[in-house]
PDB file of C-alpha atoms in Angstrom:
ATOM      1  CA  UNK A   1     104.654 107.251 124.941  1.00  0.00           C
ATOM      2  CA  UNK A   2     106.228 108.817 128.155  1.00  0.00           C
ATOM      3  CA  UNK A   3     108.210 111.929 126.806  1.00  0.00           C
ATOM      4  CA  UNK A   4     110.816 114.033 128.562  1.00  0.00           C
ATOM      5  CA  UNK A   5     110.947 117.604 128.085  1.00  0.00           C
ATOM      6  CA  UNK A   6     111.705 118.147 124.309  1.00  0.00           C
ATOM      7  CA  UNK A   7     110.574 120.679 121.777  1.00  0.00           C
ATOM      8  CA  UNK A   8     109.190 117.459 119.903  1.00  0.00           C
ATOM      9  CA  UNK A   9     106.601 117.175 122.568  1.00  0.00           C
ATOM     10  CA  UNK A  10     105.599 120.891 122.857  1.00  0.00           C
ATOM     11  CA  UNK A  11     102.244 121.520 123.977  1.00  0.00           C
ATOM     12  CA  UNK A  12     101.439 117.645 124.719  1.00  0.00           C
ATOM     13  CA  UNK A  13     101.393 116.278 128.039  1.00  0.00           C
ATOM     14  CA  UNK A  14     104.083 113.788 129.391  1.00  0.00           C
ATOM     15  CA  UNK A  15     102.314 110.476 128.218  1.00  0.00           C
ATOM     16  CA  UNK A  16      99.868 110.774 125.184  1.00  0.00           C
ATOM     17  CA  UNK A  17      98.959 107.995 122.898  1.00  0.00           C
ATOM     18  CA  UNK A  18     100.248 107.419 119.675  1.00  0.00           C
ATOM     19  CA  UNK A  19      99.574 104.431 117.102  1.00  0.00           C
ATOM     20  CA  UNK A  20     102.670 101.712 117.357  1.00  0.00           C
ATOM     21  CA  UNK A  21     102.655  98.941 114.875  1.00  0.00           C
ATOM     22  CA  UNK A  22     105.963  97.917 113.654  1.00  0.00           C
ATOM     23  CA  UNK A  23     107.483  94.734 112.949  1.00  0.00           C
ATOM     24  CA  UNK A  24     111.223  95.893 113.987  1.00  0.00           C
ATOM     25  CA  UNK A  25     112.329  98.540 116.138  1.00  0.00           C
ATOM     26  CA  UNK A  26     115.459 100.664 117.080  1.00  0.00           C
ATOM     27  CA  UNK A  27     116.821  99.185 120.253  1.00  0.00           C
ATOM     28  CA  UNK A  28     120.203 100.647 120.502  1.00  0.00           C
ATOM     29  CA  UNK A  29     120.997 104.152 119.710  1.00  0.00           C
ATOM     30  CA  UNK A  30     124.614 105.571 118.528  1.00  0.00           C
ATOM     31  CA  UNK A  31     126.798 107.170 120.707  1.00  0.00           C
ATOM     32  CA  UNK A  32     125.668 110.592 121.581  1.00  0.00           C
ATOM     33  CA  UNK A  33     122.348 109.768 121.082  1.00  0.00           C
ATOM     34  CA  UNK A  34     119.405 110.761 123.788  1.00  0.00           C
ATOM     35  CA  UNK A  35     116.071 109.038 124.223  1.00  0.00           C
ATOM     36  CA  UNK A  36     112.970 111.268 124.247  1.00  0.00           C
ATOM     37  CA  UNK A  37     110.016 108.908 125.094  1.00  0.00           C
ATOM     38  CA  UNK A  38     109.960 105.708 126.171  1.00  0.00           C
ATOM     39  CA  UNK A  39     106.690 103.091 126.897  1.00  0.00           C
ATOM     40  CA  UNK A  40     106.286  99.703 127.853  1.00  0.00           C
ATOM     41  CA  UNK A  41     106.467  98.153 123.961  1.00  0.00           C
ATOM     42  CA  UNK A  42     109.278  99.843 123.090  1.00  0.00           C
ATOM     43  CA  UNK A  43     112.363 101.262 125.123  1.00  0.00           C
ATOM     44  CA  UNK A  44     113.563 103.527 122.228  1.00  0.00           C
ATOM     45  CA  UNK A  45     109.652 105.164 121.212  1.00  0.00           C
ATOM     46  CA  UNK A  46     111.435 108.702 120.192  1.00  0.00           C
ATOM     47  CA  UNK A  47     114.911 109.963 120.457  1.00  0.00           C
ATOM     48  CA  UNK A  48     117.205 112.469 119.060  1.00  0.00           C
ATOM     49  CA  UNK A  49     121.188 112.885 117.852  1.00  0.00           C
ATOM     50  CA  UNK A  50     122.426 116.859 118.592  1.00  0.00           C
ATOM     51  CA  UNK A  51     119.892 119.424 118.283  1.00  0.00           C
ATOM     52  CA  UNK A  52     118.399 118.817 114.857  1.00  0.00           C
ATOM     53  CA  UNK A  53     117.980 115.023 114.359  1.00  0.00           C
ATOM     54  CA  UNK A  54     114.887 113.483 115.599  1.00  0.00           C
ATOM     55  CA  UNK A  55     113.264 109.837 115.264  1.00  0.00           C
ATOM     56  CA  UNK A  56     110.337 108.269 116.773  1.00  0.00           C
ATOM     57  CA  UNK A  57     108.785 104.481 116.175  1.00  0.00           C
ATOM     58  CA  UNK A  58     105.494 105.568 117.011  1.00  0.00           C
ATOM     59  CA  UNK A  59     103.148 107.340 113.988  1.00  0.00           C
ATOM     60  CA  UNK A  60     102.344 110.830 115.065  1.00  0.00           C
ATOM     61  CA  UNK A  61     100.823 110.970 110.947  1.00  0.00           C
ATOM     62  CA  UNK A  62      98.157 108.128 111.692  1.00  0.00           C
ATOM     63  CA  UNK A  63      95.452 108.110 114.206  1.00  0.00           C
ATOM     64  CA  UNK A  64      92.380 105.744 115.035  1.00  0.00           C
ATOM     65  CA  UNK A  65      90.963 106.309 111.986  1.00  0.00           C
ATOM     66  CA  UNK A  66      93.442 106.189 109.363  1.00  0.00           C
ATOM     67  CA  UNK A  67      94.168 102.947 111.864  1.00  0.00           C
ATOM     68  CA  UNK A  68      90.933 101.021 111.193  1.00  0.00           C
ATOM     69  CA  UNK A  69      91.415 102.130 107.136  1.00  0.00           C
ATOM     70  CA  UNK A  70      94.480 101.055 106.690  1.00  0.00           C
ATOM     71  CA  UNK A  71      94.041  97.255 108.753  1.00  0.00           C
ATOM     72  CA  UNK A  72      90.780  96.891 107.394  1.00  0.00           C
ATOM     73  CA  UNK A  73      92.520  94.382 104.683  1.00  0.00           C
ATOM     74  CA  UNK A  74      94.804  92.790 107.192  1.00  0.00           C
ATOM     75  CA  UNK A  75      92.270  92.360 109.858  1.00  0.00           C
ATOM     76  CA  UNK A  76      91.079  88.554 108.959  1.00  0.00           C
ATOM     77  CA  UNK A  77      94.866  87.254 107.960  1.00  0.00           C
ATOM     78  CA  UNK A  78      96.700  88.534 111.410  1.00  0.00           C
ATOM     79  CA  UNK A  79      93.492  88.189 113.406  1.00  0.00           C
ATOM     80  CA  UNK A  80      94.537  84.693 115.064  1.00  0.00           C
ATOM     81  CA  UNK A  81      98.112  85.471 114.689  1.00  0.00           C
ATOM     82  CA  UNK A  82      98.925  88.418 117.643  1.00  0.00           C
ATOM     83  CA  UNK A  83      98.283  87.724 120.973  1.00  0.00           C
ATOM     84  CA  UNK A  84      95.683  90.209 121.639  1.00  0.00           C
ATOM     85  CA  UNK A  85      92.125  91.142 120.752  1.00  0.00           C
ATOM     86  CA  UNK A  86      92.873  92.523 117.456  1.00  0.00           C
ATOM     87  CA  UNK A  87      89.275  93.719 116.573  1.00  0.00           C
ATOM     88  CA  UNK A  88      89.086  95.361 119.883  1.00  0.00           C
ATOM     89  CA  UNK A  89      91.654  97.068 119.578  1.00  0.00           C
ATOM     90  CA  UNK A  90      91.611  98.770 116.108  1.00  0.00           C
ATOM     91  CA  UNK A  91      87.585  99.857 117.119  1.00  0.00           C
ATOM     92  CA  UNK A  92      88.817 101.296 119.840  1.00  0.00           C
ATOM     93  CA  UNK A  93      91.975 102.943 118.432  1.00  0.00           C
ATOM     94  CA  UNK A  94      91.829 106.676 119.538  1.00  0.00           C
ATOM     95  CA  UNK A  95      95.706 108.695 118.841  1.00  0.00           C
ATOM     96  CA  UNK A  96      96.072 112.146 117.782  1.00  0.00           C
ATOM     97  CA  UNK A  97      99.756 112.337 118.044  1.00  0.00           C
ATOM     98  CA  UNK A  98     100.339 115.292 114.860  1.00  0.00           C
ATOM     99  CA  UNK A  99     101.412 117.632 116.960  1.00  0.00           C
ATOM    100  CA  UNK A 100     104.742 115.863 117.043  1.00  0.00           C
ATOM    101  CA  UNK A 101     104.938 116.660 113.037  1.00  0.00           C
ATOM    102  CA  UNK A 102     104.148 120.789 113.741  1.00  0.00           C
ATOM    103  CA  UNK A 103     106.268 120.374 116.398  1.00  0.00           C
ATOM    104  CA  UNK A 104     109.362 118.783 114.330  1.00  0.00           C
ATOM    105  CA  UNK A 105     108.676 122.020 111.307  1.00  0.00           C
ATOM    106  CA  UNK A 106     108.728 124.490 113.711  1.00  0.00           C
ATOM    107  CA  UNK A 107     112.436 123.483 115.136  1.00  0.00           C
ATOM    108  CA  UNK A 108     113.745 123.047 111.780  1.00  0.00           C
ATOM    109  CA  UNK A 109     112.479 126.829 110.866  1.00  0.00           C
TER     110      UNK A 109
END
């Protein structure tokens, strides 16, 4: 994701990969609402409501690893079903977007 300055993103640079795989997505936010990082999949990656309320659609708890674990099941049933190199791209799978989690504890402190 592309961020804007937020104290979500502290101490990661304005576009750093994350691990996106969801079947729906937030694509409207409620009034009052401000988007934090944006990409090319999704409009609507992180955002936030006031000071204190924070979502994102990426997973800033997985990364490549955790990845390739947790698809190593759904690999052969999706492989012909998504209209990219699948295999590819779970080897290759390299996130580390956990900052986002220290990031979201220290605010709420």
């Amino acid at each position: 994701p592309a961020g804007l300055e937020s104290p979500l993103f502290a101490g990661l640079d304005a576009e750093f990969a994350a691990i996106q795989s969801h079947r729906d997505a937030v694509l409207a936010l409620p009034e009052g609402a401000k988007v934090l990082a944006t990409n090319a999949h999704t409009p609507i990656q992180a955002f936030s409501f006031e000071e204190r309320i924070f979502g994102v659609q990426f997973h800033p708890e997985m990364d490549g690893e955790i990845l390739r674990d947790r698809w190593k099941e759904r690999r052969e049933k999706l492989r012909g079903q998504v209209g990219f190199d699948l295999d590819q791209a779970l080897d290759s799978a390299e996130a580390d977007a956990s900052r986002v989690i220290q990031n979201f504890v220290t605010i709420l402190r």
